[in-house]
mmCIF file of C-alpha atoms in Angstrom:
data_model
loop_
_atom_site.group_PDB
_atom_site.id
_atom_site.type_symbol
_atom_site.label_atom_id
_atom_site.label_comp_id
_atom_site.label_asym_id
_atom_site.label_seq_id
_atom_site.Cartn_x
_atom_site.Cartn_y
_atom_site.Cartn_z
ATOM 1 C CA MET A 1 -150.404 65.375 -52.465
ATOM 2 C CA ARG A 2 -152.723 67.792 -54.075
ATOM 3 C CA ARG A 3 -155.627 66.995 -51.453
ATOM 4 C CA ARG A 4 -153.243 67.626 -48.740
ATOM 5 C CA LEU A 5 -151.994 70.947 -50.203
ATOM 6 C CA ILE A 6 -155.652 71.993 -50.170
ATOM 7 C CA VAL A 7 -156.313 71.256 -47.159
ATOM 8 C CA VAL A 8 -153.014 72.952 -45.457
ATOM 9 C CA CYS A 9 -154.039 76.054 -47.644
ATOM 10 C CA GLY A 10 -157.431 76.192 -46.407
ATOM 11 C CA ALA A 11 -156.124 75.889 -42.888
ATOM 12 C CA LEU A 12 -153.858 78.624 -43.571
ATOM 13 C CA ALA A 13 -156.802 80.726 -44.867
ATOM 14 C CA VAL A 14 -158.952 80.053 -41.619
ATOM 15 C CA ALA A 15 -155.839 80.805 -39.258
ATOM 16 C CA VAL A 16 -155.161 84.223 -40.824
ATOM 17 C CA THR A 17 -158.518 85.352 -40.904
ATOM 18 C CA ALA A 18 -159.248 84.301 -37.152
ATOM 19 C CA CYS A 19 -155.851 86.392 -36.159
ATOM 20 C CA GLY A 20 -156.801 89.458 -38.065
ATOM 21 C CA SER A 21 -158.476 92.470 -36.158
ATOM 22 C CA PRO A 22 -161.786 93.848 -37.550
ATOM 23 C CA SER A 23 -160.724 97.352 -39.223
ATOM 24 C CA THR A 24 -162.598 100.367 -38.033
ATOM 25 C CA GLU A 25 -162.188 104.184 -38.887
ATOM 26 C CA SER A 26 -161.006 106.166 -36.283
ATOM 27 C CA GLY A 27 -163.515 108.244 -34.725
ATOM 28 C CA THR A 28 -166.820 105.904 -35.743
ATOM 29 C CA THR A 29 -168.878 103.906 -33.650
ATOM 30 C CA THR A 30 -170.411 100.652 -34.697
ATOM 31 C CA VAL A 31 -173.372 99.540 -33.118
ATOM 32 C CA ALA A 32 -174.466 96.090 -33.373
ATOM 33 C CA GLY A 33 -178.149 95.366 -34.297
ATOM 34 C CA SER A 34 -180.481 92.430 -33.972
ATOM 35 C CA THR A 35 -183.431 91.397 -35.414
ATOM 36 C CA PRO A 36 -186.844 92.691 -33.311
ATOM 37 C CA ALA A 37 -189.427 89.867 -32.954
ATOM 38 C CA ALA A 38 -192.461 90.358 -34.695
ATOM 39 C CA GLY A 39 -195.013 92.879 -33.331
ATOM 40 C CA SER A 40 -192.455 94.345 -30.948
ATOM 41 C CA ALA A 41 -191.493 98.310 -31.317
ATOM 42 C CA VAL A 42 -188.160 99.595 -32.210
ATOM 43 C CA THR A 43 -186.547 102.199 -30.430
ATOM 44 C CA PRO A 44 -183.038 103.324 -32.061
ATOM 45 C CA THR A 45 -180.066 103.723 -30.033
ATOM 46 C CA PRO A 46 -178.619 107.446 -30.428
ATOM 47 C CA THR A 47 -175.165 107.434 -31.631
ATOM 48 C CA PRO A 48 -172.452 110.244 -31.853
ATOM 49 C CA THR A 49 -172.282 111.636 -35.068
ATOM 50 C CA GLY A 50 -169.042 113.703 -34.429
ATOM 51 C CA ILE A 51 -170.667 116.720 -35.726
ATOM 52 C CA ALA A 52 -169.686 119.950 -34.263
ATOM 53 C CA PRO A 53 -172.865 122.390 -33.234
ATOM 54 C CA VAL A 54 -173.549 124.974 -35.656
ATOM 55 C CA THR A 55 -172.415 128.503 -34.931
ATOM 56 C CA THR A 56 -173.413 131.594 -36.646
ATOM 57 C CA ARG A 57 -171.076 134.505 -37.906
ATOM 58 C CA CYS A 58 -170.410 137.110 -35.741
ATOM 59 C CA THR A 59 -172.262 140.831 -36.669
ATOM 60 C CA ALA A 60 -171.852 144.057 -35.775
ATOM 61 C CA ALA A 61 -174.832 144.131 -33.674
ATOM 62 C CA GLY A 62 -173.512 141.611 -31.373
ATOM 63 C CA LEU A 63 -170.091 143.056 -30.912
ATOM 64 C CA THR A 64 -168.299 145.790 -29.327
ATOM 65 C CA GLY A 65 -165.098 147.111 -30.191
ATOM 66 C CA LYS A 66 -162.177 149.154 -29.308
ATOM 67 C CA VAL A 67 -158.741 149.861 -30.615
ATOM 68 C CA GLU A 68 -155.813 149.143 -28.173
ATOM 69 C CA ASN A 69 -152.341 151.047 -28.753
ATOM 70 C CA THR A 70 -149.518 148.706 -28.016
ATOM 71 C CA ASP A 71 -146.424 150.159 -29.134
ATOM 72 C CA ALA A 72 -144.824 153.114 -31.209
ATOM 73 C CA GLY A 73 -141.196 153.475 -32.509
ATOM 74 C CA ALA A 74 -139.536 155.111 -35.117
ATOM 75 C CA GLY A 75 -142.237 156.578 -37.060
ATOM 76 C CA ASN A 76 -144.657 153.366 -36.838
ATOM 77 C CA ARG A 77 -147.204 152.919 -34.578
ATOM 78 C CA TYR A 78 -148.963 149.511 -33.770
ATOM 79 C CA ALA A 79 -152.556 148.954 -32.087
ATOM 80 C CA LYS A 80 -154.943 146.028 -31.716
ATOM 81 C CA PHE A 81 -158.417 146.077 -32.662
ATOM 82 C CA VAL A 82 -160.299 144.321 -30.100
ATOM 83 C CA VAL A 83 -164.197 142.560 -30.350
ATOM 84 C CA THR A 84 -166.086 141.256 -27.602
ATOM 85 C CA ASN A 85 -169.157 139.141 -28.285
ATOM 86 C CA THR A 86 -172.255 140.754 -26.379
ATOM 87 C CA SER A 87 -174.806 138.511 -27.509
ATOM 88 C CA ALA A 88 -176.443 135.496 -25.745
ATOM 89 C CA ALA A 89 -174.739 133.147 -28.111
ATOM 90 C CA GLN A 90 -171.360 132.208 -29.307
ATOM 91 C CA CYS A 91 -170.455 133.001 -32.884
ATOM 92 C CA THR A 92 -167.437 132.745 -35.454
ATOM 93 C CA LEU A 93 -165.101 135.218 -36.775
ATOM 94 C CA THR A 94 -163.202 134.106 -40.109
ATOM 95 C CA GLY A 95 -160.799 136.418 -41.912
ATOM 96 C CA TYR A 96 -160.051 140.223 -41.709
ATOM 97 C CA SER A 97 -162.302 143.160 -40.453
ATOM 98 C CA GLY A 98 -163.110 146.323 -42.893
ATOM 99 C CA PHE A 99 -161.889 149.417 -41.341
ATOM 100 C CA GLN A 100 -162.796 152.893 -42.259
ATOM 101 C CA LEU A 101 -161.102 156.044 -40.689
ATOM 102 C CA LEU A 102 -164.134 158.675 -39.903
ATOM 103 C CA ASP A 103 -163.763 162.155 -38.782
ATOM 104 C CA ALA A 104 -165.705 163.675 -35.884
ATOM 105 C CA ALA A 105 -168.696 164.228 -38.206
ATOM 106 C CA GLY A 106 -169.039 160.661 -39.195
ATOM 107 C CA SER A 107 -167.157 161.470 -42.648
ATOM 108 C CA PRO A 108 -164.583 158.732 -44.254
ATOM 109 C CA LEU A 109 -161.160 159.981 -44.125
ATOM 110 C CA PRO A 110 -158.575 158.471 -46.760
ATOM 111 C CA THR A 111 -157.913 154.909 -45.529
ATOM 112 C CA ALA A 112 -155.807 152.250 -47.484
ATOM 113 C CA LEU A 113 -156.452 148.920 -45.804
ATOM 114 C CA GLU A 114 -153.728 146.379 -46.286
ATOM 115 C CA ARG A 115 -154.149 142.631 -45.270
ATOM 116 C CA VAL A 116 -151.122 140.769 -43.730
ATOM 117 C CA ALA A 117 -150.955 137.068 -43.702
ATOM 118 C CA ASP A 118 -149.401 136.819 -40.131
ATOM 119 C CA PRO A 119 -151.752 135.396 -38.185
ATOM 120 C CA ALA A 120 -153.307 133.485 -40.934
ATOM 121 C CA PRO A 121 -157.247 133.536 -41.316
ATOM 122 C CA ALA A 122 -158.885 130.746 -39.183
ATOM 123 C CA PRO A 123 -162.174 130.537 -37.448
ATOM 124 C CA VAL A 124 -162.346 132.151 -34.166
ATOM 125 C CA THR A 125 -165.113 131.114 -32.050
ATOM 126 C CA LEU A 126 -166.211 133.868 -29.626
ATOM 127 C CA ALA A 127 -168.295 132.392 -26.824
ATOM 128 C CA PRO A 128 -170.708 135.204 -24.762
ATOM 129 C CA GLY A 129 -168.119 137.690 -23.466
ATOM 130 C CA GLY A 130 -165.216 136.082 -25.538
ATOM 131 C CA SER A 131 -162.857 138.184 -27.383
ATOM 132 C CA ALA A 132 -160.710 138.253 -30.602
ATOM 133 C CA ALA A 133 -158.139 140.740 -31.877
ATOM 134 C CA ALA A 134 -156.649 142.098 -34.988
ATOM 135 C CA ASN A 135 -152.958 143.892 -35.312
ATOM 136 C CA LEU A 136 -152.827 147.159 -36.723
ATOM 137 C CA HIS A 137 -150.040 148.928 -38.274
ATOM 138 C CA TRP A 138 -149.713 152.371 -39.527
ATOM 139 C CA THR A 139 -146.899 155.426 -40.029
ATOM 140 C CA VAL A 140 -147.012 158.778 -38.930
ATOM 141 C CA VAL A 141 -144.287 159.943 -41.290
ATOM 142 C CA PRO A 142 -145.747 162.366 -43.845
ATOM 143 C CA ALA A 143 -145.444 160.585 -47.559
ATOM 144 C CA GLY A 144 -145.817 162.048 -51.134
ATOM 145 C CA ASP A 145 -147.790 165.287 -51.233
ATOM 146 C CA GLU A 146 -148.797 164.874 -47.154
ATOM 147 C CA THR A 147 -147.863 168.265 -45.069
ATOM 148 C CA GLN A 148 -144.834 168.343 -43.203
ATOM 149 C CA ASP A 149 -145.689 171.148 -40.977
ATOM 150 C CA GLY A 150 -148.215 169.944 -38.461
ATOM 151 C CA PRO A 151 -150.305 166.608 -39.225
ATOM 152 C CA CYS A 152 -149.901 164.864 -42.112
ATOM 153 C CA ARG A 153 -153.817 164.281 -42.671
ATOM 154 C CA PRO A 154 -156.694 165.231 -40.594
ATOM 155 C CA GLU A 155 -156.835 163.208 -37.214
ATOM 156 C CA ALA A 156 -159.727 160.275 -37.414
ATOM 157 C CA ALA A 157 -162.234 160.356 -34.181
ATOM 158 C CA ASN A 158 -163.426 157.311 -34.859
ATOM 159 C CA ALA A 159 -163.491 154.335 -37.186
ATOM 160 C CA ALA A 160 -165.983 151.986 -38.918
ATOM 161 C CA ALA A 161 -165.058 148.553 -38.438
ATOM 162 C CA ILE A 162 -166.963 145.645 -40.351
ATOM 163 C CA PRO A 163 -166.710 142.111 -39.171
ATOM 164 C CA PRO A 164 -165.787 139.586 -41.690
ATOM 165 C CA ASP A 165 -168.340 138.417 -44.368
ATOM 166 C CA GLU A 166 -170.884 141.398 -43.070
ATOM 167 C CA THR A 167 -171.715 144.523 -44.483
ATOM 168 C CA ALA A 168 -172.988 146.627 -41.283
ATOM 169 C CA PRO A 169 -170.264 148.374 -39.292
ATOM 170 C CA LEU A 170 -169.683 148.636 -35.552
ATOM 171 C CA THR A 171 -168.148 152.029 -34.816
ATOM 172 C CA VAL A 172 -165.050 152.246 -32.433
ATOM 173 C CA ALA A 173 -163.269 155.223 -30.906
ATOM 174 C CA TRP A 174 -159.958 155.767 -32.609
ATOM 175 C CA GLY A 175 -157.862 158.839 -30.638
ATOM 176 C CA LEU A 176 -154.388 157.481 -31.762
ATOM 177 C CA GLY A 177 -153.424 160.557 -33.798
ATOM 178 C CA PRO A 178 -153.095 161.060 -38.037
ATOM 179 C CA VAL A 179 -152.516 158.223 -40.015
ATOM 180 C CA CYS A 180 -149.855 159.192 -42.665
ATOM 181 C CA GLY A 181 -148.783 157.230 -45.993
ATOM 182 C CA GLY A 182 -152.163 157.980 -47.780
ATOM 183 C CA GLY A 183 -153.969 156.797 -44.710
ATOM 184 C CA ARG A 184 -152.510 152.845 -45.118
ATOM 185 C CA ILE A 185 -153.153 150.542 -42.255
ATOM 186 C CA GLU A 186 -152.102 147.202 -42.362
ATOM 187 C CA ILE A 187 -154.382 144.518 -40.654
ATOM 188 C CA SER A 188 -154.257 140.967 -39.693
ATOM 189 C CA ALA A 189 -157.035 138.348 -39.783
ATOM 190 C CA PHE A 190 -158.503 138.086 -36.028
ATOM 191 C CA TYR A 191 -156.890 135.386 -33.615
ATOM 192 C CA ALA A 192 -158.029 134.654 -30.024
ATOM 193 C CA ALA A 193 -157.709 137.323 -27.660
#
């Protein structure tokens, strides 16, 4: 009886093993190898690696920018800061731009940049000629000690915009009037445009 139990268990083990499917991870490729004959050269077979090509960060030198007015109402102003990749290679933007208002002489004007979370920061890869945008929002209603008669602040002529993780700015024309509320501008992270 004991011998019969061992034989049955052994047969079941073989049957279960034969019915199972090999387990492979999704996205991986298994290449069967062989042992070469003595003295023969071995040429490795290329296998897919699943690694994406390396993309560099976008820099001010490889971008042009513009501010596009999108909406206005009840003292609020909305615009998009759009950048376009003018380089010959793809590049990536991840996160928020720096943004400083400038007068006609290039001197900084009061600017209080506030990051908003919608959309959340995510990598945006720009092919040559590709564009990304960040949303801007500000008020034209004077606040605090800002003058109520006439413009609340000096009007900006340009803005110095710094791509994420960079230090050199690109200059973009402003032309959208004064920014009240202490120069406060809300800015979103870049997204594909």
